[in-house]
PDB file of N, CA, C and O in Angstrom:
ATOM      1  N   UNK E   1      45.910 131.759  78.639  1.00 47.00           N
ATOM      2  CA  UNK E   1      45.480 130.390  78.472  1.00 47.00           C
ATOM      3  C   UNK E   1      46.655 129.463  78.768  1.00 47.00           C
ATOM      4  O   UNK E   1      47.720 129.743  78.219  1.00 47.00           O
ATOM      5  N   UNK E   2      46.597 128.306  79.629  1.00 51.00           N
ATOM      6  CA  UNK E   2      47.774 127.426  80.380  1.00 51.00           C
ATOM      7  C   UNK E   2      47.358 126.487  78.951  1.00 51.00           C
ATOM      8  O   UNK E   2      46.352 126.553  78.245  1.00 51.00           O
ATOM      9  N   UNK E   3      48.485 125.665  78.861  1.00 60.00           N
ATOM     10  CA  UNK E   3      48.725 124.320  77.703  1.00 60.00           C
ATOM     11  C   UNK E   3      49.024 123.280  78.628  1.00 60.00           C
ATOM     12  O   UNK E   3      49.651 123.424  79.677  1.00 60.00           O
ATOM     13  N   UNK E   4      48.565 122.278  78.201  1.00 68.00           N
ATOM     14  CA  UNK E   4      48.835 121.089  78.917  1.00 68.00           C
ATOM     15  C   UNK E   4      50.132 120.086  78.952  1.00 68.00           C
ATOM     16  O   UNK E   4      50.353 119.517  77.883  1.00 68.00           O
ATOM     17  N   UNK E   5      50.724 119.892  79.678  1.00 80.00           N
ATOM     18  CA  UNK E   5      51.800 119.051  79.219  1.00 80.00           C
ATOM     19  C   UNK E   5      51.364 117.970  78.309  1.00 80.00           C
ATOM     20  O   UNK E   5      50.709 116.998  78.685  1.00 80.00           O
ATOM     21  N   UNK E   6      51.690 118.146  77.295  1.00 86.00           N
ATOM     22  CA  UNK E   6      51.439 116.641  76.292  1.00 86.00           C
ATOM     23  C   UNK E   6      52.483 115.607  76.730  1.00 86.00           C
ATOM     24  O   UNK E   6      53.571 115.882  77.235  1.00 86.00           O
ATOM     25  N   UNK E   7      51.914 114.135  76.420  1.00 88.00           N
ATOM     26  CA  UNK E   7      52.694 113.287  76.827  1.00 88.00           C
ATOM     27  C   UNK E   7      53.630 112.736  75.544  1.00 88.00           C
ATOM     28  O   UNK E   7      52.867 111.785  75.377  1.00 88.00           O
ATOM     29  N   UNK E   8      54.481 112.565  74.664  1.00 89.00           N
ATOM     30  CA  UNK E   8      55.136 111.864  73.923  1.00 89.00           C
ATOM     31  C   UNK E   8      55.965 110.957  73.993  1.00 89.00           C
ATOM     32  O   UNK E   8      56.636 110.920  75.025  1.00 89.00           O
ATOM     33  N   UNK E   9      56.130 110.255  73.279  1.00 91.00           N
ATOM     34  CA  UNK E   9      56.960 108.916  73.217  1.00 91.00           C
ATOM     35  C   UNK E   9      58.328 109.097  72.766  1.00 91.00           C
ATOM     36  O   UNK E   9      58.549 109.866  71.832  1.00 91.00           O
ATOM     37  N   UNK E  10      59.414 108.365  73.427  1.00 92.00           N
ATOM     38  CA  UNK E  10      60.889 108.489  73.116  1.00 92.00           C
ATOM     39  C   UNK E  10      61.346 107.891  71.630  1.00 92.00           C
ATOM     40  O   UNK E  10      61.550 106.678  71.578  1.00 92.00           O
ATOM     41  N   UNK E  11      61.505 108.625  70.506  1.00 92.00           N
ATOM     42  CA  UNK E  11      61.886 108.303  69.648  1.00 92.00           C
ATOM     43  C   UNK E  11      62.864 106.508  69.490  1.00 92.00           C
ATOM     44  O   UNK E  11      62.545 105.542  68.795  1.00 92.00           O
ATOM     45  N   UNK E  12      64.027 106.666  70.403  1.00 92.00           N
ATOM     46  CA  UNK E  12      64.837 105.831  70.602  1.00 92.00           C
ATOM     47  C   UNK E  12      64.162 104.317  71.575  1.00 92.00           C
ATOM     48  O   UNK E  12      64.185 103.182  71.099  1.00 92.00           O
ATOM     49  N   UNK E  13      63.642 104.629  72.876  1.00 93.00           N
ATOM     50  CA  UNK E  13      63.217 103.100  73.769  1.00 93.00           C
ATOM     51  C   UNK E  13      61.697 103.239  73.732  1.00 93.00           C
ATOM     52  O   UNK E  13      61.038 102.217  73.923  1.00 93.00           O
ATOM     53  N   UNK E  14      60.823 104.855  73.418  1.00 90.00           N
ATOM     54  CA  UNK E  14      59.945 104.294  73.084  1.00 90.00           C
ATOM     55  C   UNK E  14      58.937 104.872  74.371  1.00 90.00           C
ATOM     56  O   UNK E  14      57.849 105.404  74.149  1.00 90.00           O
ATOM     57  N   UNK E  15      59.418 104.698  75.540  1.00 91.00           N
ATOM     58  CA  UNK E  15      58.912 105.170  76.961  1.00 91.00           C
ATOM     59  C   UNK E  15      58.057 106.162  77.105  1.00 91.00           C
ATOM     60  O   UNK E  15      58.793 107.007  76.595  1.00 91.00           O
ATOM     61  N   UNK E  16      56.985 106.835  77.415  1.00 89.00           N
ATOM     62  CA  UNK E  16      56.306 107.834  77.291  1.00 89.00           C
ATOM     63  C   UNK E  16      56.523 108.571  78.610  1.00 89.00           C
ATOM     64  O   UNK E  16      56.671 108.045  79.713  1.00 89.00           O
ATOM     65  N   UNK E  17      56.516 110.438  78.194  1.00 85.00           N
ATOM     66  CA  UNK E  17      56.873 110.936  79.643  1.00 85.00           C
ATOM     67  C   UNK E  17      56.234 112.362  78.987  1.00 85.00           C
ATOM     68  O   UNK E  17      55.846 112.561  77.836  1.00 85.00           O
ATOM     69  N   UNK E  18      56.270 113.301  80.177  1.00 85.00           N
ATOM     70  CA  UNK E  18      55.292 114.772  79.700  1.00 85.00           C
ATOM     71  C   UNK E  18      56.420 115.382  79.318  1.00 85.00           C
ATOM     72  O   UNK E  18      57.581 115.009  79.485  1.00 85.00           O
ATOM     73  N   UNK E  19      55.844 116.720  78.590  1.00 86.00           N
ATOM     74  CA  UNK E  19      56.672 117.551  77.956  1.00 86.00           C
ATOM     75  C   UNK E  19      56.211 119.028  78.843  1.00 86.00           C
ATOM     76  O   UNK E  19      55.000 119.206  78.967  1.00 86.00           O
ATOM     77  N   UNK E  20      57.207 120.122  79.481  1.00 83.00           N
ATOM     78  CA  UNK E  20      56.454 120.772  80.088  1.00 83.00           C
ATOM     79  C   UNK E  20      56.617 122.336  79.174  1.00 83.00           C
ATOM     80  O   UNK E  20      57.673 122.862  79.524  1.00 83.00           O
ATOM     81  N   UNK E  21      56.114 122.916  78.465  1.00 79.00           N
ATOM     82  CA  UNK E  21      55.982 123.767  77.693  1.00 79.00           C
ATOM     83  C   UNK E  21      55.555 125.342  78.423  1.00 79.00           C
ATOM     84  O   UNK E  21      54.675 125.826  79.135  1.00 79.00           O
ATOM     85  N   UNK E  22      56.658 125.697  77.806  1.00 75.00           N
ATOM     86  CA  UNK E  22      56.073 127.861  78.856  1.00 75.00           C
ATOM     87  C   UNK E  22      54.856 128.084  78.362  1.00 75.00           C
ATOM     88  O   UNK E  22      54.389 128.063  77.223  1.00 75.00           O
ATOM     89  N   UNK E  23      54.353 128.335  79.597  1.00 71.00           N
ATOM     90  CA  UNK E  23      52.899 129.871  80.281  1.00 71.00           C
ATOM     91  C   UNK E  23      53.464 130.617  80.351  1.00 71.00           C
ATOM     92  O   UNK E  23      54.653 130.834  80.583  1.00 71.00           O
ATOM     93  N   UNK E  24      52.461 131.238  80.106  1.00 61.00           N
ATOM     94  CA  UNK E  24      52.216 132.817  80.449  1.00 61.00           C
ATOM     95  C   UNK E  24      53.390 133.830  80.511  1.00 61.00           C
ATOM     96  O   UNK E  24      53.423 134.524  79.495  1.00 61.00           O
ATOM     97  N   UNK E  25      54.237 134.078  81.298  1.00 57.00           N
ATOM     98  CA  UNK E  25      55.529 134.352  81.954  1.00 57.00           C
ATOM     99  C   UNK E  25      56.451 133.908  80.946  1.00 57.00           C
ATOM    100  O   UNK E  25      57.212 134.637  80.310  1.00 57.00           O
ATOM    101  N   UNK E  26      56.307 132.410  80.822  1.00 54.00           N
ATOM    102  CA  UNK E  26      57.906 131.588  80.415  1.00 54.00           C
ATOM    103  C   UNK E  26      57.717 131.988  78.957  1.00 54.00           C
ATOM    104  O   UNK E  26      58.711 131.643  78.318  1.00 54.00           O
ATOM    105  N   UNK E  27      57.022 132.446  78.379  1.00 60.00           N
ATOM    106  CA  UNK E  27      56.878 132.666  76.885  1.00 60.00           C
ATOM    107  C   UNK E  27      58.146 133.491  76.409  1.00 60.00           C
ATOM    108  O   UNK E  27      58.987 134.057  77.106  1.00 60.00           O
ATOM    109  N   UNK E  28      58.061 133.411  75.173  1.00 61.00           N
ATOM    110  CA  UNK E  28      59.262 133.988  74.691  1.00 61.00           C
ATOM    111  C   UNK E  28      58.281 135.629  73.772  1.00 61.00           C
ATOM    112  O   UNK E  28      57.367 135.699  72.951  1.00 61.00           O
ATOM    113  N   UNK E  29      59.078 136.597  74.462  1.00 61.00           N
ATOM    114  CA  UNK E  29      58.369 138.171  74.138  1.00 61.00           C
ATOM    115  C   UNK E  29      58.242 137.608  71.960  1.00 61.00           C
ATOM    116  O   UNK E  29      58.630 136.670  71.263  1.00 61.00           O
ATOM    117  N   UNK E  30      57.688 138.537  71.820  1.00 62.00           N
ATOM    118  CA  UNK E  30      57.687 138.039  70.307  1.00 62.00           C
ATOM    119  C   UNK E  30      56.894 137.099  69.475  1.00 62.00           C
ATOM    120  O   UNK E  30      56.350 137.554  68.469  1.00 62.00           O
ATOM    121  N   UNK E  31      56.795 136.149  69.700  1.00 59.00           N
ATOM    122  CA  UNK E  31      56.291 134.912  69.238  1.00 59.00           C
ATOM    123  C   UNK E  31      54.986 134.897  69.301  1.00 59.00           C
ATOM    124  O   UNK E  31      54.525 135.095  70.424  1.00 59.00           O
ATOM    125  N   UNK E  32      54.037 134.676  68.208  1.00 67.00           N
ATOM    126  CA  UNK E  32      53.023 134.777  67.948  1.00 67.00           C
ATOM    127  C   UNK E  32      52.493 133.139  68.530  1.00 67.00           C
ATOM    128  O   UNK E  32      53.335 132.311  68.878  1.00 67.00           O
ATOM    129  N   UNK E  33      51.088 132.861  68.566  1.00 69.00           N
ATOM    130  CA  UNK E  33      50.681 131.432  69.219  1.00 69.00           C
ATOM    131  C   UNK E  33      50.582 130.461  67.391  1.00 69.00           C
ATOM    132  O   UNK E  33      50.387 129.251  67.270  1.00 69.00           O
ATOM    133  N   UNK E  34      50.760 131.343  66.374  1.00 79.00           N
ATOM    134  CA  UNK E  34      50.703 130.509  65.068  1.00 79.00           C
ATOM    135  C   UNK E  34      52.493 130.349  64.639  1.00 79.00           C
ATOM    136  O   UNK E  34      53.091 130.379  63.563  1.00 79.00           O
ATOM    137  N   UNK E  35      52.848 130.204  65.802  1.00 85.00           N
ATOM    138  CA  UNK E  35      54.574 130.212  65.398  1.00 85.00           C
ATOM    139  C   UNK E  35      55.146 128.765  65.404  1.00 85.00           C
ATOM    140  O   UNK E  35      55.189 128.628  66.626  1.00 85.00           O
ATOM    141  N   UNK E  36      55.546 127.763  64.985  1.00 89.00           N
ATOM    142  CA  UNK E  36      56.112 126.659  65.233  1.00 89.00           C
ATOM    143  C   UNK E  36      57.516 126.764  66.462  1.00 89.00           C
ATOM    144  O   UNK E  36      58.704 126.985  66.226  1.00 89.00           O
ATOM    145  N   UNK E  37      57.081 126.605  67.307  1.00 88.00           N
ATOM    146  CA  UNK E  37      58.275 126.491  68.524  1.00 88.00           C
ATOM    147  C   UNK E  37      58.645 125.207  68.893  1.00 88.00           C
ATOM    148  O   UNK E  37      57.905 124.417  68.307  1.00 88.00           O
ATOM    149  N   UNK E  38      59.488 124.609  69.628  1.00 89.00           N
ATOM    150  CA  UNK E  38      60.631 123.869  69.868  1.00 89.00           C
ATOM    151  C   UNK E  38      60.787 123.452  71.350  1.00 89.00           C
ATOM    152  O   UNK E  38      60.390 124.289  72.160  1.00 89.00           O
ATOM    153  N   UNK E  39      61.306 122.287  71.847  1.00 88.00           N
ATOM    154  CA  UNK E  39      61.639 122.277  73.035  1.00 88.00           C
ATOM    155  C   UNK E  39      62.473 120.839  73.257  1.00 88.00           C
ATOM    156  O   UNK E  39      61.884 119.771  73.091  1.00 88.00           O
ATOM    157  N   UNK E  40      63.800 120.885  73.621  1.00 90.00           N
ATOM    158  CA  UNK E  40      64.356 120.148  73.644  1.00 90.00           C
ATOM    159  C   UNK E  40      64.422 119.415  75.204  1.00 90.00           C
ATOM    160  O   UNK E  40      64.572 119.808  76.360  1.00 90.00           O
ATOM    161  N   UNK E  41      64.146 117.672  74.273  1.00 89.00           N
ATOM    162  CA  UNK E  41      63.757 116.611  75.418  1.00 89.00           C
ATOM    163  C   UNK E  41      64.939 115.634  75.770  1.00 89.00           C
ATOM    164  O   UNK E  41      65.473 114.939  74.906  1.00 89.00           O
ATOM    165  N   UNK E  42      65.290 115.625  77.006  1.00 89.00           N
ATOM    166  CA  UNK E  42      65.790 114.322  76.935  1.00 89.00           C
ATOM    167  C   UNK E  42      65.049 112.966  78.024  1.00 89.00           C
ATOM    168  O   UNK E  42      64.634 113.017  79.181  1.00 89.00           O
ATOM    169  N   UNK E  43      65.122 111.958  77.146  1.00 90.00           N
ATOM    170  CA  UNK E  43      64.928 110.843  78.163  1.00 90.00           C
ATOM    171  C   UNK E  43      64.845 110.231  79.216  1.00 90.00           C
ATOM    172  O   UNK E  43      65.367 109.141  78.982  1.00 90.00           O
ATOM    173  N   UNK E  44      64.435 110.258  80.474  1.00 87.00           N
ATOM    174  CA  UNK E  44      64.645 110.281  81.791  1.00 87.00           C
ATOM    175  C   UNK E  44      65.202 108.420  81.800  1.00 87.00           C
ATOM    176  O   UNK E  44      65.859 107.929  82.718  1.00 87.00           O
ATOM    177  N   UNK E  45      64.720 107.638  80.519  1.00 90.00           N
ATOM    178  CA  UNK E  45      64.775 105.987  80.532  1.00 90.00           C
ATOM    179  C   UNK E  45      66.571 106.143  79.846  1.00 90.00           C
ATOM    180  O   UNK E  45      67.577 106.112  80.554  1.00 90.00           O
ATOM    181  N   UNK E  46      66.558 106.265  78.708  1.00 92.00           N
ATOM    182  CA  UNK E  46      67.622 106.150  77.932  1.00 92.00           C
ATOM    183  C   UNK E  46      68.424 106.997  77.969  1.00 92.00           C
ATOM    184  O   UNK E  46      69.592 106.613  77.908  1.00 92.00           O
ATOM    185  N   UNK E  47      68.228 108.156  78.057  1.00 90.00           N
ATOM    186  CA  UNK E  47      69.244 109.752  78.192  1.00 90.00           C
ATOM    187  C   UNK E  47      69.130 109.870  76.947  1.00 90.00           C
ATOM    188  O   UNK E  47      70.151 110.424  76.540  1.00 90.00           O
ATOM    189  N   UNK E  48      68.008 109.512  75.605  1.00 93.00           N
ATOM    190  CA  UNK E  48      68.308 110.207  74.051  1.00 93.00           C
ATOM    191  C   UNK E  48      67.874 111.829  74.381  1.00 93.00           C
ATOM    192  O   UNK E  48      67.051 112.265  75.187  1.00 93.00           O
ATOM    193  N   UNK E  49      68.677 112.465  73.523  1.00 93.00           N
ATOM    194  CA  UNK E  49      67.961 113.691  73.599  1.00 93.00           C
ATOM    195  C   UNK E  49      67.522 114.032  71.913  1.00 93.00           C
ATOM    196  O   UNK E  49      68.111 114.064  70.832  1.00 93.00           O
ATOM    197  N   UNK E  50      66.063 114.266  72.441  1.00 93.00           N
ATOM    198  CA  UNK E  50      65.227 114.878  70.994  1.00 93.00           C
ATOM    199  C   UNK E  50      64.797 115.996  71.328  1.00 93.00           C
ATOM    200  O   UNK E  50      64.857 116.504  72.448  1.00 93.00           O
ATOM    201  N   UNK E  51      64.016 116.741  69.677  1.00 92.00           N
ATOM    202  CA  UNK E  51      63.023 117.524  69.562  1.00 92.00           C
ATOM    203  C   UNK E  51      61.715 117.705  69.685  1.00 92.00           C
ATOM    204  O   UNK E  51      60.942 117.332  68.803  1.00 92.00           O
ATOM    205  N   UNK E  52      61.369 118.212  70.632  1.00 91.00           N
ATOM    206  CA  UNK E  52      59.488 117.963  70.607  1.00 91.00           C
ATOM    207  C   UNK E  52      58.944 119.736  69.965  1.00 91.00           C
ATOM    208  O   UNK E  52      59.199 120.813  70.504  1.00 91.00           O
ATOM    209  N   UNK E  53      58.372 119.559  69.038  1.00 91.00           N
ATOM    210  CA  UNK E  53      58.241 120.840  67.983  1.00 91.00           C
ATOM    211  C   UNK E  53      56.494 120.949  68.413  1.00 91.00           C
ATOM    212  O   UNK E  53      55.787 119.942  68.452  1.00 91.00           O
ATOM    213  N   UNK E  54      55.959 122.390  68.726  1.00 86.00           N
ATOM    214  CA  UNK E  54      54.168 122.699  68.604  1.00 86.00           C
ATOM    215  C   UNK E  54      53.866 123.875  68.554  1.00 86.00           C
ATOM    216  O   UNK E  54      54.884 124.562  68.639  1.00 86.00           O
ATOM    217  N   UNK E  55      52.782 124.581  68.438  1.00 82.00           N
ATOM    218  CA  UNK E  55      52.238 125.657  67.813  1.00 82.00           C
ATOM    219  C   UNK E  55      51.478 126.108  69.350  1.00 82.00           C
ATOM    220  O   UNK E  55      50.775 127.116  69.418  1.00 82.00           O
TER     221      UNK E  55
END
């Protein structure tokens, strides 16, 4: 099953941009789909770099 890039908003200016999250392949061996995983964003507007966290 593919996930969609969700779009989120920049903590810091606010700007909205996609988040691109591993398929299939890019998954990490191990990790169940009820696991809280992680993916670190940065800003293409401001350069902040955050956390975008999903299941």
């Amino acid at each position: 099953m593919s996930k969609a890039a969700p779009t989120v908003g920049c903590p810091h200016c606010g700007r909205s941009g996609t988040v691109t999250l591993p398929t299939g392949r890019d998954e990490v061996p191990g990790l169940d789909d009820d696991r809280l995983k992680g993916r670190l964003v940065n800003c293409p507007d401001c350069g902040d770099e955050f956390s975008f966290y999903y299941y």
